[in-house]
Amino acid sequence: QVQLVESGGGLVQAGGSLRLSCAVSGIRFSSFTMGWFRQAPGKQREPVATISVTGEPSTADSVKGRFTISRDSEEKTVSLQMTSLKPEDTAVYYCNAEHIYTDSRFWGQGTQVTVSS
């Protein structure tokens, strides 16, 4: 059974920091690109950051320089360190796993991040 379980969301003031974590089980972690997406109310889900199987990160322009994605192959986790948070970062954040060769894709249940001004 595939499971992606996010944790670390919450309420923070603008300028603050949060660290999201996603614990992965049920898949061969080394065969999946991992990522974080977010969806704000009334908006489409959008990519925030991804990290390849070799550890190469890619971040959206809107969070570049503020958010850092990382993965731990031993622990089978992927994390998103978020700093200098802004109210516009408020959204439900989803962990995502995408197989590097097939179209297999899995999602976590999401974790709420709320940034107050």
Short mmCIF file of N, CA, C and O in Angstrom, two decimals:
data_model
loop_
_atom_site.label_atom_id
_atom_site.label_comp_id
_atom_site.label_asym_id
_atom_site.label_seq_id
_atom_site.Cartn_x
_atom_site.Cartn_y
_atom_site.Cartn_z
N GLN A 1 0.84 -1.19 0.00
CA GLN A 1 0.00 0.00 0.00
C GLN A 1 0.88 1.25 0.00
O GLN A 1 1.74 1.41 0.84
N VAL A 2 0.63 2.12 -0.95
CA VAL A 2 1.42 3.33 -1.06
C VAL A 2 0.88 4.37 -0.08
O VAL A 2 -0.32 4.62 -0.01
N GLN A 3 1.81 4.97 0.66
CA GLN A 3 1.42 6.03 1.58
C GLN A 3 2.41 7.18 1.50
O GLN A 3 3.62 6.96 1.54
N LEU A 4 1.88 8.39 1.38
CA LEU A 4 2.65 9.62 1.50
C LEU A 4 1.97 10.41 2.61
O LEU A 4 0.84 10.84 2.46
N VAL A 5 2.68 10.59 3.71
CA VAL A 5 2.08 11.22 4.88
C VAL A 5 2.83 12.50 5.20
O VAL A 5 4.00 12.48 5.59
N GLU A 6 2.12 13.62 5.02
CA GLU A 6 2.72 14.93 5.27
C GLU A 6 2.56 15.32 6.74
O GLU A 6 1.59 14.92 7.40
N SER A 7 3.48 16.15 7.19
CA SER A 7 3.39 16.71 8.54
C SER A 7 4.13 18.05 8.55
O SER A 7 4.91 18.34 7.62
N GLY A 8 3.86 18.85 9.56
CA GLY A 8 4.61 20.09 9.74
C GLY A 8 3.88 21.36 9.38
O GLY A 8 4.42 22.45 9.56
N GLY A 9 2.68 21.25 8.85
CA GLY A 9 1.93 22.45 8.53
C GLY A 9 1.46 23.16 9.79
O GLY A 9 1.61 22.67 10.90
N GLY A 10 0.90 24.35 9.59
CA GLY A 10 0.39 25.10 10.73
C GLY A 10 0.20 26.56 10.42
O GLY A 10 0.21 26.97 9.25
N LEU A 11 0.05 27.33 11.47
CA LEU A 11 -0.16 28.78 11.37
C LEU A 11 1.13 29.49 11.77
O LEU A 11 1.71 29.18 12.81
N VAL A 12 1.55 30.42 10.94
CA VAL A 12 2.78 31.17 11.22
C VAL A 12 2.60 32.61 10.75
O VAL A 12 1.83 32.88 9.83
N GLN A 13 3.31 33.51 11.41
CA GLN A 13 3.25 34.91 10.99
C GLN A 13 4.13 35.16 9.78
O GLN A 13 5.11 34.43 9.55
N ALA A 14 3.78 36.17 9.03
CA ALA A 14 4.60 36.54 7.88
C ALA A 14 6.04 36.76 8.31
O ALA A 14 6.30 37.36 9.36
N GLY A 15 6.95 36.25 7.49
CA GLY A 15 8.37 36.33 7.82
C GLY A 15 8.89 35.13 8.57
O GLY A 15 10.10 34.96 8.73
N GLY A 16 7.99 34.29 9.03
CA GLY A 16 8.37 33.11 9.79
C GLY A 16 8.77 31.94 8.91
O GLY A 16 8.83 32.04 7.68
N SER A 17 9.02 30.81 9.57
CA SER A 17 9.49 29.61 8.87
C SER A 17 8.68 28.39 9.31
O SER A 17 8.14 28.34 10.42
N LEU A 18 8.61 27.44 8.40
CA LEU A 18 8.01 26.13 8.68
C LEU A 18 8.79 25.09 7.91
O LEU A 18 9.34 25.38 6.83
N ARG A 19 8.77 23.88 8.43
CA ARG A 19 9.38 22.76 7.71
C ARG A 19 8.33 21.67 7.54
O ARG A 19 7.80 21.15 8.52
N LEU A 20 8.06 21.33 6.30
CA LEU A 20 7.15 20.24 5.99
C LEU A 20 7.94 18.97 5.74
O LEU A 20 9.01 19.01 5.14
N SER A 21 7.37 17.86 6.17
CA SER A 21 7.99 16.56 5.90
C SER A 21 6.96 15.61 5.32
O SER A 21 5.77 15.73 5.60
N CYS A 22 7.45 14.69 4.51
CA CYS A 22 6.58 13.69 3.90
C CYS A 22 7.26 12.33 4.05
O CYS A 22 8.36 12.12 3.53
N ALA A 23 6.60 11.44 4.75
CA ALA A 23 7.11 10.09 4.94
C ALA A 23 6.50 9.19 3.88
O ALA A 23 5.27 9.17 3.72
N VAL A 24 7.34 8.47 3.17
CA VAL A 24 6.91 7.67 2.02
C VAL A 24 7.07 6.19 2.30
O VAL A 24 8.11 5.76 2.83
N SER A 25 6.08 5.41 1.93
CA SER A 25 6.18 3.95 2.06
C SER A 25 5.39 3.31 0.93
O SER A 25 4.51 3.91 0.32
N GLY A 26 5.75 2.06 0.62
CA GLY A 26 5.02 1.31 -0.38
C GLY A 26 5.49 1.48 -1.81
O GLY A 26 4.90 0.90 -2.73
N ILE A 27 6.55 2.27 -2.03
CA ILE A 27 7.10 2.45 -3.37
C ILE A 27 8.62 2.37 -3.29
O ILE A 27 9.20 2.54 -2.22
N ARG A 28 9.24 2.13 -4.46
CA ARG A 28 10.70 2.17 -4.51
C ARG A 28 11.09 3.64 -4.59
O ARG A 28 11.05 4.26 -5.67
N PHE A 29 11.48 4.19 -3.47
CA PHE A 29 11.73 5.62 -3.34
C PHE A 29 12.73 6.11 -4.39
O PHE A 29 12.57 7.20 -4.93
N SER A 30 13.73 5.31 -4.69
CA SER A 30 14.79 5.72 -5.60
C SER A 30 14.34 5.83 -7.05
O SER A 30 15.10 6.30 -7.90
N SER A 31 13.13 5.39 -7.35
CA SER A 31 12.61 5.45 -8.72
C SER A 31 11.61 6.58 -8.92
O SER A 31 10.96 6.65 -9.97
N PHE A 32 11.48 7.43 -7.93
CA PHE A 32 10.46 8.47 -7.99
C PHE A 32 11.05 9.86 -7.81
O PHE A 32 11.82 10.10 -6.87
N THR A 33 10.68 10.75 -8.72
CA THR A 33 10.89 12.18 -8.47
C THR A 33 9.89 12.60 -7.41
O THR A 33 8.71 12.25 -7.48
N MET A 34 10.38 13.33 -6.42
CA MET A 34 9.51 13.77 -5.33
C MET A 34 9.25 15.27 -5.47
O MET A 34 10.10 16.02 -5.99
N GLY A 35 8.09 15.69 -4.99
CA GLY A 35 7.78 17.10 -5.11
C GLY A 35 6.76 17.57 -4.10
O GLY A 35 6.12 16.76 -3.41
N TRP A 36 6.68 18.87 -3.99
CA TRP A 36 5.66 19.53 -3.20
C TRP A 36 4.84 20.43 -4.12
O TRP A 36 5.40 21.18 -4.93
N PHE A 37 3.53 20.32 -3.99
CA PHE A 37 2.60 21.17 -4.72
C PHE A 37 1.74 21.89 -3.69
O PHE A 37 1.69 21.49 -2.52
N ARG A 38 1.07 22.93 -4.11
CA ARG A 38 0.15 23.61 -3.19
C ARG A 38 -1.10 24.07 -3.93
O ARG A 38 -1.07 24.29 -5.15
N GLN A 39 -2.15 24.20 -3.17
CA GLN A 39 -3.41 24.66 -3.73
C GLN A 39 -4.07 25.64 -2.76
O GLN A 39 -4.42 25.26 -1.63
N ALA A 40 -4.19 26.87 -3.20
CA ALA A 40 -4.86 27.89 -2.42
C ALA A 40 -6.35 27.88 -2.76
O ALA A 40 -6.73 27.41 -3.84
N PRO A 41 -7.18 28.40 -1.87
CA PRO A 41 -8.63 28.42 -2.13
C PRO A 41 -8.96 29.12 -3.44
O PRO A 41 -8.47 30.22 -3.71
N GLY A 42 -9.75 28.45 -4.28
CA GLY A 42 -10.16 29.02 -5.54
C GLY A 42 -9.11 29.00 -6.63
O GLY A 42 -9.32 29.56 -7.72
N LYS A 43 -7.98 28.37 -6.36
CA LYS A 43 -6.91 28.33 -7.35
C LYS A 43 -6.56 26.89 -7.70
O LYS A 43 -6.90 25.96 -6.98
N GLN A 44 -5.87 26.74 -8.82
CA GLN A 44 -5.43 25.41 -9.23
C GLN A 44 -4.21 24.97 -8.43
O GLN A 44 -3.44 25.81 -7.93
N ARG A 45 -4.04 23.67 -8.32
CA ARG A 45 -2.86 23.14 -7.67
C ARG A 45 -1.64 23.50 -8.53
O ARG A 45 -1.67 23.37 -9.76
N GLU A 46 -0.58 23.94 -7.87
CA GLU A 46 0.61 24.35 -8.60
C GLU A 46 1.86 23.73 -7.98
O GLU A 46 1.91 23.48 -6.77
N PRO A 47 2.87 23.48 -8.80
CA PRO A 47 4.12 22.93 -8.27
C PRO A 47 4.88 23.98 -7.47
O PRO A 47 4.92 25.15 -7.85
N VAL A 48 5.46 23.56 -6.39
CA VAL A 48 6.28 24.44 -5.56
C VAL A 48 7.76 24.09 -5.73
O VAL A 48 8.59 24.95 -6.00
N ALA A 49 8.06 22.80 -5.60
CA ALA A 49 9.45 22.36 -5.72
C ALA A 49 9.46 20.87 -6.01
O ALA A 49 8.58 20.14 -5.54
N THR A 50 10.45 20.45 -6.78
CA THR A 50 10.64 19.02 -7.04
C THR A 50 12.11 18.69 -6.84
O THR A 50 12.97 19.59 -6.87
N ILE A 51 12.36 17.41 -6.63
CA ILE A 51 13.73 16.97 -6.47
C ILE A 51 13.87 15.63 -7.17
O ILE A 51 13.07 14.72 -6.98
N SER A 52 14.90 15.52 -7.99
CA SER A 52 15.09 14.33 -8.81
C SER A 52 15.63 13.18 -7.97
O SER A 52 15.99 13.34 -6.81
N VAL A 53 15.71 12.01 -8.60
CA VAL A 53 16.23 10.84 -7.90
C VAL A 53 17.71 11.01 -7.56
O VAL A 53 18.22 10.34 -6.67
N THR A 54 18.37 11.91 -8.28
CA THR A 54 19.79 12.18 -7.99
C THR A 54 19.97 13.36 -7.05
O THR A 54 21.09 13.77 -6.78
N GLY A 55 18.85 13.91 -6.58
CA GLY A 55 18.93 15.00 -5.60
C GLY A 55 18.98 16.39 -6.18
O GLY A 55 19.26 17.35 -5.45
N GLU A 56 18.72 16.53 -7.46
CA GLU A 56 18.75 17.86 -8.07
C GLU A 56 17.42 18.56 -7.84
O GLU A 56 16.37 18.08 -8.27
N PRO A 57 17.44 19.72 -7.18
CA PRO A 57 16.19 20.41 -6.87
C PRO A 57 15.77 21.39 -7.96
O PRO A 57 16.60 21.88 -8.74
N SER A 58 14.49 21.65 -7.97
CA SER A 58 13.95 22.68 -8.85
C SER A 58 12.83 23.36 -8.08
O SER A 58 11.99 22.70 -7.48
N THR A 59 12.85 24.69 -8.06
CA THR A 59 11.84 25.41 -7.31
C THR A 59 11.13 26.43 -8.19
O THR A 59 11.70 26.96 -9.14
N ALA A 60 9.89 26.68 -7.87
CA ALA A 60 9.10 27.67 -8.61
C ALA A 60 9.68 29.06 -8.36
O ALA A 60 10.23 29.34 -7.29
N ASP A 61 9.53 29.92 -9.34
CA ASP A 61 10.06 31.28 -9.21
C ASP A 61 9.47 32.00 -8.00
O ASP A 61 10.16 32.79 -7.35
N SER A 62 8.23 31.71 -7.68
CA SER A 62 7.55 32.41 -6.59
C SER A 62 8.15 32.10 -5.22
O SER A 62 7.94 32.84 -4.26
N VAL A 63 8.88 31.00 -5.10
CA VAL A 63 9.45 30.61 -3.81
C VAL A 63 10.97 30.49 -3.86
O VAL A 63 11.60 30.15 -2.85
N LYS A 64 11.55 30.78 -5.01
CA LYS A 64 12.99 30.63 -5.16
C LYS A 64 13.73 31.53 -4.16
O LYS A 64 13.37 32.69 -3.98
N GLY A 65 14.71 30.93 -3.51
CA GLY A 65 15.47 31.67 -2.51
C GLY A 65 14.84 31.65 -1.13
O GLY A 65 15.47 32.06 -0.15
N ARG A 66 13.62 31.17 -1.03
CA ARG A 66 12.93 31.09 0.27
C ARG A 66 12.65 29.65 0.69
O ARG A 66 12.68 29.34 1.88
N PHE A 67 12.36 28.80 -0.27
CA PHE A 67 12.02 27.40 0.02
C PHE A 67 13.14 26.49 -0.47
O PHE A 67 13.71 26.72 -1.55
N THR A 68 13.40 25.44 0.29
CA THR A 68 14.41 24.46 -0.08
C THR A 68 13.84 23.06 0.07
O THR A 68 13.31 22.71 1.14
N ILE A 69 13.95 22.27 -0.98
CA ILE A 69 13.47 20.89 -0.95
C ILE A 69 14.66 19.96 -0.76
O ILE A 69 15.76 20.21 -1.27
N SER A 70 14.44 18.88 -0.03
CA SER A 70 15.49 17.88 0.17
C SER A 70 14.85 16.51 0.29
O SER A 70 13.65 16.39 0.57
N ARG A 71 15.66 15.48 0.07
CA ARG A 71 15.16 14.11 0.21
C ARG A 71 16.19 13.27 0.95
O ARG A 71 17.40 13.51 0.81
N ASP A 72 15.71 12.31 1.70
CA ASP A 72 16.56 11.41 2.47
C ASP A 72 16.21 9.99 2.04
O ASP A 72 15.15 9.48 2.38
N SER A 73 17.13 9.38 1.30
CA SER A 73 16.85 8.05 0.77
C SER A 73 16.85 6.98 1.85
O SER A 73 16.18 5.96 1.71
N GLU A 74 17.60 7.19 2.90
CA GLU A 74 17.63 6.22 4.00
C GLU A 74 16.30 6.21 4.74
O GLU A 74 15.74 5.16 5.04
N GLU A 75 15.81 7.41 5.04
CA GLU A 75 14.56 7.54 5.80
C GLU A 75 13.33 7.53 4.91
O GLU A 75 12.21 7.44 5.42
N LYS A 76 13.53 7.64 3.59
CA LYS A 76 12.42 7.72 2.64
C LYS A 76 11.50 8.88 2.99
O LYS A 76 10.28 8.72 3.17
N THR A 77 12.11 10.03 3.10
CA THR A 77 11.35 11.24 3.38
C THR A 77 11.75 12.34 2.41
O THR A 77 12.85 12.35 1.86
N VAL A 78 10.85 13.26 2.22
CA VAL A 78 11.14 14.46 1.45
C VAL A 78 10.65 15.64 2.29
O VAL A 78 9.58 15.58 2.90
N SER A 79 11.45 16.67 2.34
CA SER A 79 11.15 17.82 3.20
C SER A 79 11.12 19.11 2.40
O SER A 79 11.75 19.21 1.34
N LEU A 80 10.41 20.07 2.93
CA LEU A 80 10.37 21.40 2.33
C LEU A 80 10.59 22.41 3.46
O LEU A 80 9.74 22.58 4.33
N GLN A 81 11.74 23.03 3.43
CA GLN A 81 12.06 24.09 4.39
C GLN A 81 11.57 25.41 3.81
O GLN A 81 12.01 25.81 2.73
N MET A 82 10.68 26.05 4.53
CA MET A 82 10.09 27.30 4.04
C MET A 82 10.48 28.44 4.97
O MET A 82 10.24 28.36 6.18
N THR A 83 11.08 29.46 4.41
CA THR A 83 11.48 30.63 5.18
C THR A 83 10.88 31.89 4.56
O THR A 83 10.39 31.86 3.44
N SER A 84 10.95 32.97 5.31
CA SER A 84 10.42 34.26 4.84
C SER A 84 9.02 34.10 4.27
O SER A 84 8.71 34.58 3.17
N LEU A 85 8.20 33.41 5.00
CA LEU A 85 6.85 33.10 4.51
C LEU A 85 6.01 34.36 4.33
O LEU A 85 6.14 35.33 5.10
N LYS A 86 5.18 34.31 3.31
CA LYS A 86 4.31 35.43 2.97
C LYS A 86 2.84 34.97 3.03
O LYS A 86 2.56 33.78 2.87
N PRO A 87 1.92 35.89 3.24
CA PRO A 87 0.50 35.49 3.25
C PRO A 87 0.08 34.75 1.98
O PRO A 87 -0.76 33.85 2.04
N GLU A 88 0.68 35.10 0.86
CA GLU A 88 0.33 34.42 -0.39
C GLU A 88 0.84 33.00 -0.47
O GLU A 88 0.52 32.27 -1.41
N ASP A 89 1.62 32.57 0.51
CA ASP A 89 2.04 31.17 0.59
C ASP A 89 0.98 30.30 1.25
O ASP A 89 1.12 29.07 1.29
N THR A 90 -0.06 30.92 1.77
CA THR A 90 -1.14 30.17 2.41
C THR A 90 -1.80 29.22 1.41
O THR A 90 -2.23 29.64 0.34
N ALA A 91 -1.85 27.95 1.77
CA ALA A 91 -2.40 26.93 0.88
C ALA A 91 -2.36 25.57 1.58
O ALA A 91 -1.75 25.44 2.65
N VAL A 92 -2.99 24.60 0.95
CA VAL A 92 -2.78 23.21 1.36
C VAL A 92 -1.60 22.70 0.54
O VAL A 92 -1.58 22.84 -0.70
N TYR A 93 -0.63 22.14 1.22
CA TYR A 93 0.59 21.65 0.57
C TYR A 93 0.51 20.13 0.46
O TYR A 93 0.23 19.44 1.46
N TYR A 94 0.79 19.63 -0.73
CA TYR A 94 0.69 18.21 -1.02
C TYR A 94 2.05 17.64 -1.41
O TYR A 94 2.77 18.22 -2.23
N CYS A 95 2.35 16.48 -0.86
CA CYS A 95 3.53 15.73 -1.26
C CYS A 95 3.17 14.89 -2.48
O CYS A 95 2.05 14.36 -2.58
N ASN A 96 4.10 14.77 -3.41
CA ASN A 96 3.85 14.07 -4.66
C ASN A 96 5.04 13.17 -5.00
O ASN A 96 6.19 13.55 -4.79
N ALA A 97 4.72 11.98 -5.53
CA ALA A 97 5.74 11.07 -6.02
C ALA A 97 5.40 10.72 -7.46
O ALA A 97 4.27 10.31 -7.75
N GLU A 98 6.36 10.88 -8.36
CA GLU A 98 6.14 10.60 -9.78
C GLU A 98 7.24 9.67 -10.28
O GLU A 98 8.42 10.00 -10.21
N HIS A 99 6.83 8.51 -10.83
CA HIS A 99 7.82 7.54 -11.30
C HIS A 99 8.60 8.12 -12.47
O HIS A 99 8.05 8.79 -13.34
N ILE A 100 9.87 7.83 -12.52
CA ILE A 100 10.72 8.43 -13.54
C ILE A 100 10.50 7.84 -14.93
O ILE A 100 10.85 8.47 -15.93
N TYR A 101 9.89 6.64 -15.02
CA TYR A 101 9.69 6.02 -16.33
C TYR A 101 8.22 5.82 -16.70
O TYR A 101 7.85 5.92 -17.87
N THR A 102 7.39 5.51 -15.74
CA THR A 102 5.99 5.25 -16.02
C THR A 102 5.16 6.48 -15.66
O THR A 102 5.71 7.51 -15.28
N ASP A 103 3.86 6.39 -15.79
CA ASP A 103 3.00 7.52 -15.41
C ASP A 103 2.40 7.34 -14.03
O ASP A 103 1.41 7.97 -13.68
N SER A 104 3.01 6.48 -13.23
CA SER A 104 2.54 6.29 -11.86
C SER A 104 2.79 7.55 -11.05
O SER A 104 3.90 8.09 -11.05
N ARG A 105 1.76 7.97 -10.36
CA ARG A 105 1.86 9.21 -9.59
C ARG A 105 1.02 9.04 -8.33
O ARG A 105 -0.10 8.55 -8.38
N PHE A 106 1.57 9.50 -7.22
CA PHE A 106 0.88 9.37 -5.94
C PHE A 106 0.89 10.70 -5.21
O PHE A 106 1.83 11.50 -5.36
N TRP A 107 -0.16 10.88 -4.39
CA TRP A 107 -0.31 12.13 -3.63
C TRP A 107 -0.52 11.83 -2.16
O TRP A 107 -1.13 10.82 -1.80
N GLY A 108 -0.06 12.75 -1.33
CA GLY A 108 -0.40 12.70 0.07
C GLY A 108 -1.75 13.36 0.28
O GLY A 108 -2.39 13.86 -0.66
N GLN A 109 -2.18 13.38 1.54
CA GLN A 109 -3.50 13.92 1.87
C GLN A 109 -3.50 15.43 2.01
O GLN A 109 -4.56 16.06 2.02
N GLY A 110 -2.31 16.03 2.11
CA GLY A 110 -2.20 17.48 2.21
C GLY A 110 -2.07 17.96 3.64
O GLY A 110 -2.57 17.33 4.57
N THR A 111 -1.38 19.08 3.80
CA THR A 111 -1.23 19.71 5.10
C THR A 111 -1.42 21.22 4.92
O THR A 111 -0.90 21.80 3.98
N GLN A 112 -2.18 21.82 5.81
CA GLN A 112 -2.51 23.23 5.69
C GLN A 112 -1.38 24.11 6.21
O GLN A 112 -0.86 23.89 7.32
N VAL A 113 -1.03 25.10 5.41
CA VAL A 113 -0.09 26.14 5.84
C VAL A 113 -0.82 27.47 5.75
O VAL A 113 -1.33 27.82 4.68
N THR A 114 -0.87 28.18 6.85
CA THR A 114 -1.53 29.47 6.89
C THR A 114 -0.54 30.52 7.39
O THR A 114 0.05 30.35 8.46
N VAL A 115 -0.35 31.57 6.59
CA VAL A 115 0.57 32.63 6.94
C VAL A 115 -0.23 33.90 7.19
O VAL A 115 -0.92 34.39 6.30
N SER A 116 -0.17 34.40 8.41
CA SER A 116 -0.92 35.60 8.76
C SER A 116 -0.07 36.85 8.55
O SER A 116 1.15 36.82 8.72
N SER A 117 -0.74 37.92 8.19
CA SER A 117 -0.02 39.18 7.93
C SER A 117 0.12 40.01 9.18
O SER A 117 -0.47 39.73 10.21
#
